[in-house]
Amino acid sequence: MKTRKIIIDTDPGIDDAVAIIAAAMIPEFELLGICSVGGNKGIECTTDNALRLSAFIGKNTPVFKGAAASLQPISPDYVRKVPEGLIHGSNGLGEYNPPIDSTLLQKTPAVDFILESAKKYPDELEIIALGPLTNLALCIEQDIETMKKIKAIYSMGGSVYRGNVTPVAEFNYWHDPLAVQTVCQKLGAFTDIFMIGLELTAACFMDMNYLSFITNQKTKEAEFISAILPTYIKYNWEIGKTLGVIIHDLITVLFAHTPELCKNIPHVNLQCVCDSEIARGQTIVDFDADLCDKNAYVPLVIDAEALKENFIRILFREQGVSEYRDAMHRIQNINRHDFFLS
Ligand code: BDR
Ligand code: CA
């Protein structure tokens, strides 16, 4: 099988962690490396977590340290809707501390690795960006012509209607709006850029039945996910009384795997607000295909059930999918005596 060349750029992060585990298990993906970036936590912590994840997936995937600070500094006075540390726990992995393998950390900085890979695999390299786009923007500043050789960027971030860190901004884009502008304005005409925003990730909400099916399995991946997810679930319950979670970064990986689950992907003009304190990181999406300069794709509607089944398939193969379908069927028929007698 010809594999797809993938780099994951990430700030792990509980949802980043689940996403990386999934990406490592997708047979069509060849994971060339994991690049860290400051975001959910500082760069030392996100790099350590990337090293822990690489050690866990066990394929000697190299880790490259990326940018510590966003291109656009965040005012220390800025009040976020969600205090730092709450969502992902104090260590970014829900207080779980899997073993670290520091030998996987490379001397090459993330920016150089991305540029080298783009040169090595022209029109083939795909980047799944699960954190702020700082590393990618720095690559563009350094060598735009090489960046034009990238086939696609799947970026978790942004939203059309509302934010999650401020009323109008999603966290990754809020963290470094200038990086989003740089990537879309300078690269969007040459490379396919997919904004996987909050609308798409919310459409793939995972309820407690779904999550319990995963955490009840006995594989090492299920055990890892079971160890990190409780913090994330607890936060979602406390903040929104939601029984379940949106694993944003995982949805981004799953979308990159099977974009055909979106029947219609609008090609749009995407701008990210940089010059306002109150609207920092807000995404302005122009869907007027005839009039706008298109620089991004913004999928909004997806076959969420198929996507969720795909995740089960990635984790537990076809056998898992059939057990999952049986389990869901049983829930739906729990009050039918004839069902259990048949
Ligand atoms: C994004 O913000 C981070 O907290 C998550 O890891 C995800 O990438 C969701 O807004
Ligand atoms: Ca992330």
Coordinates of N, CA and C in Angstrom, one line a residue, residues 125-264:
L125 N 3.4 15.7 1.0 CA 3.3 15.9 2.4 C 2.0 16.5 2.9
E126 N 1.5 15.9 4.0 CA 0.2 16.4 4.6 C 0.5 16.7 6.0
I127 N 0.1 17.9 6.5 CA 0.3 18.3 7.9 C -1.0 18.3 8.6
I128 N -1.1 17.7 9.7 CA -2.2 17.7 10.6 C -1.8 18.6 11.8
A129 N -2.4 19.8 11.8 CA -2.0 20.8 12.9 C -3.1 20.8 14.0
L130 N -2.7 20.4 15.1 CA -3.7 20.2 16.2 C -3.5 21.3 17.3
G131 N -2.7 22.2 17.0 CA -2.5 23.3 18.0 C -2.4 24.7 17.2
P132 N -1.9 25.7 17.9 CA -1.7 27.0 17.2 C -0.8 26.8 16.0
L133 N -1.0 27.7 15.0 CA -0.3 27.5 13.7 C 1.1 28.1 13.6
T134 N 1.6 28.4 14.8 CA 2.9 29.2 14.9 C 4.0 28.6 14.1
N135 N 4.2 27.3 14.2 CA 5.3 26.6 13.5 C 5.2 26.8 12.0
L136 N 3.9 26.6 11.5 CA 3.7 26.7 10.1 C 3.9 28.1 9.5
A137 N 3.5 29.0 10.3 CA 3.7 30.4 9.9 C 5.2 30.8 9.9
L138 N 5.9 30.2 10.8 CA 7.4 30.5 10.8 C 8.0 29.8 9.6
C139 N 7.5 28.7 9.2 CA 8.0 28.0 8.0 C 7.8 28.9 6.8
I140 N 6.6 29.5 6.7 CA 6.3 30.3 5.6 C 7.2 31.6 5.6
E141 N 7.4 32.1 6.7 CA 8.3 33.3 6.8 C 9.7 32.9 6.3
Q142 N 10.1 31.7 6.6 CA 11.5 31.3 6.2 C 11.6 30.9 4.8
D143 N 10.6 30.2 4.2 CA 10.7 29.6 2.9 C 9.4 29.3 2.3
I144 N 8.7 30.4 1.8 CA 7.4 30.2 1.3 C 7.3 29.3 0.0
E145 N 8.3 29.3 -0.8 CA 8.3 28.5 -2.0 C 8.3 27.0 -1.6
T146 N 9.1 26.6 -0.6 CA 9.0 25.2 -0.2 C 7.7 24.8 0.4
M147 N 7.1 25.8 1.1 CA 5.8 25.5 1.8 C 4.7 25.3 0.7
K148 N 4.9 25.9 -0.4 CA 3.9 25.7 -1.5 C 3.8 24.3 -2.0
K149 N 4.9 23.5 -1.7 CA 4.9 22.1 -2.1 C 4.1 21.2 -1.2
I150 N 3.6 21.7 -0.1 CA 2.8 20.9 0.8 C 1.4 20.6 0.1
K151 N 1.0 19.3 0.2 CA -0.2 19.0 -0.4 C -1.4 19.5 0.3
A152 N -1.5 19.3 1.6 CA -2.6 19.7 2.4 C -2.3 20.0 3.9
I153 N -3.0 20.9 4.4 CA -2.9 21.2 5.9 C -4.3 21.0 6.5
Y154 N -4.4 20.2 7.5 CA -5.7 20.0 8.2 C -5.5 20.7 9.5
S155 N -6.2 21.8 9.7 CA -5.9 22.6 10.9 C -7.1 22.6 11.9
M156 N -6.9 22.1 13.1 CA -8.0 22.2 14.1 C -8.0 23.6 14.6
G157 N -9.2 24.3 14.4 CA -9.2 25.6 14.9 C -10.4 26.4 14.3
G158 N -10.7 27.6 14.9 CA -11.7 28.5 14.3 C -13.1 27.9 14.5
S159 N -14.0 28.8 14.0 CA -15.4 28.4 14.1 C -16.2 29.5 13.3
V160 N -17.4 29.1 12.8 CA -18.1 30.1 12.0 C -19.0 30.9 13.0
Y161 N -19.6 30.3 14.0 CA -20.6 31.0 14.7 C -20.2 31.5 16.1
R162 N -19.5 30.7 16.9 CA -19.1 31.1 18.2 C -17.8 30.4 18.7
G163 N -17.2 31.0 19.7 CA -15.9 30.5 20.2 C -16.0 29.6 21.4
N164 N -14.9 29.1 21.8 CA -14.9 28.4 23.1 C -13.9 29.0 24.1
V165 N -13.0 29.9 23.7 CA -12.2 30.5 24.7 C -12.6 31.9 25.0
T166 N -13.2 32.6 24.0 CA -13.9 33.8 24.1 C -15.2 33.6 23.4
P167 N -16.1 34.6 23.6 CA -17.4 34.4 22.9 C -17.3 34.2 21.4
V168 N -16.2 34.7 20.8 CA -16.1 34.6 19.3 C -14.9 33.8 18.8
A169 N -14.0 33.4 19.7 CA -12.8 32.7 19.2 C -12.6 31.3 19.8
E170 N -12.1 30.5 18.9 CA -11.7 29.1 19.3 C -10.2 29.2 19.8
F171 N -9.9 28.3 20.7 CA -8.6 28.4 21.4 C -7.3 28.5 20.5
N172 N -7.2 27.5 19.6 CA -5.9 27.5 18.8 C -5.8 28.8 18.0
Y173 N -6.9 29.3 17.4 CA -6.8 30.5 16.5 C -6.6 31.7 17.4
W174 N -7.3 31.7 18.6 CA -7.1 32.8 19.5 C -5.7 32.9 20.0
H175 N -5.0 31.7 20.2 CA -3.7 31.7 20.7 C -2.7 32.4 19.8
D176 N -2.9 32.2 18.5 CA -2.0 32.8 17.5 C -2.7 33.2 16.2
P177 N -3.5 34.3 16.3 CA -4.3 34.7 15.1 C -3.4 35.1 13.9
L178 N -2.3 35.7 14.2 CA -1.4 36.2 13.2 C -0.9 35.0 12.4
A179 N -0.6 33.9 13.1 CA -0.2 32.7 12.4 C -1.3 32.2 11.4
V180 N -2.5 32.2 11.9 CA -3.6 31.8 11.0 C -3.7 32.6 9.8
Q181 N -3.6 33.9 10.0 CA -3.6 34.9 8.8 C -2.5 34.6 7.9
T182 N -1.3 34.4 8.4 CA -0.1 34.1 7.6 C -0.3 32.9 6.7
V183 N -0.8 31.8 7.4 CA -0.9 30.5 6.7 C -2.0 30.7 5.6
C184 N -3.1 31.3 5.9 CA -4.2 31.3 4.9 C -3.9 32.3 3.8
Q185 N -3.4 33.5 4.2 CA -3.2 34.5 3.2 C -2.1 34.2 2.2
K186 N -1.0 33.6 2.8 CA 0.2 33.4 2.0 C 0.2 32.1 1.3
L187 N -0.5 31.1 1.9 CA -0.4 29.7 1.3 C -1.7 29.2 0.7
G188 N -2.8 29.8 1.1 CA -4.1 29.2 0.8 C -4.4 29.1 -0.7
A189 N -3.7 29.9 -1.5 CA -3.9 29.8 -3.0 C -3.1 28.6 -3.6
F190 N -2.2 28.1 -2.8 CA -1.3 27.0 -3.4 C -1.5 25.7 -2.8
T191 N -1.9 25.7 -1.5 CA -2.0 24.4 -0.7 C -3.5 24.3 -0.2
D192 N -4.0 23.1 -0.2 CA -5.3 22.9 0.3 C -5.3 23.0 1.9
I193 N -6.0 24.0 2.4 CA -6.0 24.2 3.8 C -7.4 24.0 4.3
F194 N -7.6 23.0 5.2 CA -8.9 22.7 5.8 C -9.0 23.2 7.2
M195 N -9.9 24.1 7.4 CA -10.2 24.5 8.8 C -11.2 23.6 9.4
I196 N -10.8 22.8 10.4 CA -11.7 21.9 11.1 C -12.1 22.7 12.4
G197 N -13.2 23.4 12.2 CA -13.7 24.3 13.2 C -14.6 23.6 14.2
L198 N -15.1 24.4 15.2 CA -15.9 23.9 16.3 C -17.2 23.3 15.8
E199 N -17.7 23.8 14.7 CA -19.0 23.3 14.2 C -18.8 21.8 13.7
L200 N -17.7 21.5 13.0 CA -17.5 20.2 12.6 C -17.2 19.2 13.7
T201 N -16.4 19.7 14.7 CA -16.0 18.8 15.8 C -17.2 18.6 16.7
A202 N -18.1 19.6 16.9 CA -19.3 19.4 17.7 C -20.2 18.4 17.1
A203 N -20.3 18.4 15.7 CA -21.1 17.5 15.0 C -20.7 16.0 15.4
C204 N -19.5 15.8 15.8 CA -19.0 14.5 16.1 C -18.9 14.3 17.6
F205 N -19.8 14.9 18.4 CA -19.8 14.7 19.8 C -19.8 13.3 20.2
M206 N -19.1 12.9 21.2 CA -19.1 11.5 21.6 C -19.7 11.4 23.0
D207 N -20.8 10.6 23.1 CA -21.5 10.6 24.4 C -20.9 9.5 25.2
M208 N -21.5 9.3 26.5 CA -20.8 8.4 27.4 C -21.0 7.0 27.0
N209 N -22.1 6.6 26.3 CA -22.2 5.2 25.8 C -21.0 4.9 24.9
Y210 N -20.8 5.8 23.9 CA -19.8 5.6 23.0 C -18.4 5.5 23.7
L211 N -18.2 6.5 24.6 CA -16.8 6.5 25.3 C -16.7 5.2 26.1
S212 N -17.8 4.8 26.8 CA -17.7 3.6 27.6 C -17.3 2.4 26.8
F213 N -17.9 2.3 25.6 CA -17.5 1.2 24.7 C -16.0 1.1 24.6
I214 N -15.4 2.3 24.3 CA -13.9 2.3 24.1 C -13.2 2.0 25.4
T215 N -13.6 2.6 26.5 CA -12.8 2.5 27.7 C -13.0 1.1 28.3
N216 N -14.0 0.4 27.9 CA -14.2 -1.0 28.5 C -13.4 -2.0 27.7
Q217 N -12.7 -1.6 26.6 CA -11.9 -2.6 25.9 C -10.6 -2.9 26.6
K218 N -10.0 -3.9 26.2 CA -8.8 -4.3 27.0 C -7.4 -4.0 26.3
T219 N -7.5 -3.3 25.2 CA -6.2 -3.0 24.5 C -5.4 -1.9 25.2
K220 N -4.1 -1.8 24.9 CA -3.3 -0.8 25.5 C -3.7 0.6 25.1
E221 N -4.2 0.7 23.9 CA -4.7 2.1 23.5 C -6.0 2.5 24.3
A222 N -6.9 1.5 24.5 CA -8.1 1.8 25.3 C -7.7 2.1 26.7
E223 N -6.7 1.4 27.2 CA -6.3 1.7 28.6 C -5.6 3.1 28.7
F224 N -4.9 3.5 27.7 CA -4.3 4.8 27.7 C -5.4 5.9 27.7
I225 N -6.3 5.7 26.8 CA -7.4 6.7 26.6 C -8.2 6.7 27.9
S226 N -8.4 5.6 28.5 CA -9.2 5.5 29.8 C -8.4 6.3 30.9
A227 N -7.1 6.4 30.8 CA -6.3 7.0 31.9 C -6.4 8.6 31.7
I228 N -6.5 9.0 30.5 CA -6.4 10.5 30.3 C -7.8 11.2 30.2
L229 N -8.8 10.4 29.8 CA -10.1 11.0 29.5 C -10.9 11.6 30.7
P230 N -10.8 11.0 31.9 CA -11.6 11.4 33.0 C -11.5 12.9 33.3
T231 N -10.3 13.5 33.2 CA -10.2 14.9 33.5 C -11.0 15.7 32.4
Y232 N -11.0 15.3 31.2 CA -11.6 16.0 30.1 C -13.2 15.9 30.3
I233 N -13.6 14.7 30.6 CA -15.0 14.4 30.8 C -15.6 15.2 32.0
K234 N -14.8 15.2 33.1 CA -15.2 15.9 34.3 C -15.3 17.4 34.0
Y235 N -14.4 18.0 33.2 CA -14.4 19.4 32.9 C -15.7 19.7 32.1
N236 N -16.0 18.9 31.1 CA -17.2 19.1 30.3 C -18.5 19.0 31.1
W237 N -18.5 18.1 32.1 CA -19.6 18.1 32.9 C -19.8 19.3 33.8
E238 N -18.6 19.7 34.4 CA -18.7 20.9 35.3 C -19.0 22.2 34.6
I239 N -18.5 22.3 33.4 CA -18.6 23.6 32.7 C -20.0 23.7 31.9
G240 N -20.4 22.5 31.4 CA -21.6 22.6 30.5 C -22.7 21.6 30.8
K241 N -22.4 20.8 31.9 CA -23.4 19.7 32.2 C -23.6 18.8 31.0
T242 N -22.5 18.5 30.3 CA -22.5 17.7 29.1 C -22.0 16.3 29.5
L243 N -22.8 15.3 29.1 CA -22.4 13.9 29.4 C -21.7 13.3 28.1
G244 N -20.5 13.7 28.0 CA -19.7 13.3 26.8 C -18.8 14.4 26.5
V245 N -18.0 14.2 25.4 CA -17.0 15.2 25.0 C -16.9 15.4 23.5
I246 N -16.3 16.5 23.2 CA -15.9 16.7 21.8 C -14.4 16.6 21.7
I247 N -13.9 15.6 21.1 CA -12.4 15.4 21.1 C -11.9 16.0 19.8
H248 N -11.8 17.4 19.8 CA -11.6 18.2 18.6 C -10.4 17.6 17.7
D249 N -9.3 17.4 18.4 CA -8.1 17.0 17.6 C -8.3 15.7 16.9
L250 N -8.9 14.8 17.6 CA -9.2 13.5 17.1 C -10.1 13.6 15.8
I251 N -11.1 14.4 15.9 CA -12.0 14.6 14.7 C -11.2 15.1 13.5
T252 N -10.2 15.9 13.8 CA -9.3 16.5 12.7 C -8.5 15.3 12.0
V253 N -8.0 14.5 12.8 CA -7.3 13.3 12.3 C -8.2 12.4 11.5
L254 N -9.4 12.2 12.1 CA -10.4 11.3 11.4 C -10.9 11.9 10.1
F255 N -11.0 13.2 10.1 CA -11.4 13.9 8.9 C -10.3 13.8 7.8
A256 N -9.1 14.0 8.2 CA -8.0 13.9 7.3 C -7.9 12.5 6.7
H257 N -8.3 11.5 7.5 CA -8.3 10.1 7.0 C -9.4 9.9 5.9
T258 N -10.6 10.4 6.2 CA -11.7 10.1 5.3 C -12.5 11.4 5.0
P259 N -11.9 12.4 4.3 CA -12.6 13.6 4.0 C -13.9 13.4 3.2
E260 N -14.0 12.3 2.5 CA -15.2 12.0 1.7 C -16.5 11.8 2.6
L261 N -16.3 11.7 3.9 CA -17.5 11.7 4.8 C -18.2 13.1 4.8
C262 N -17.5 14.1 4.3 CA -18.2 15.4 4.1 C -18.6 15.5 2.6
K263 N -19.9 15.5 2.3 CA -20.3 15.5 0.9 C -20.0 16.8 0.2
N264 N -20.1 17.9 1.0 CA -19.9 19.2 0.4 C -19.0 20.0 1.2

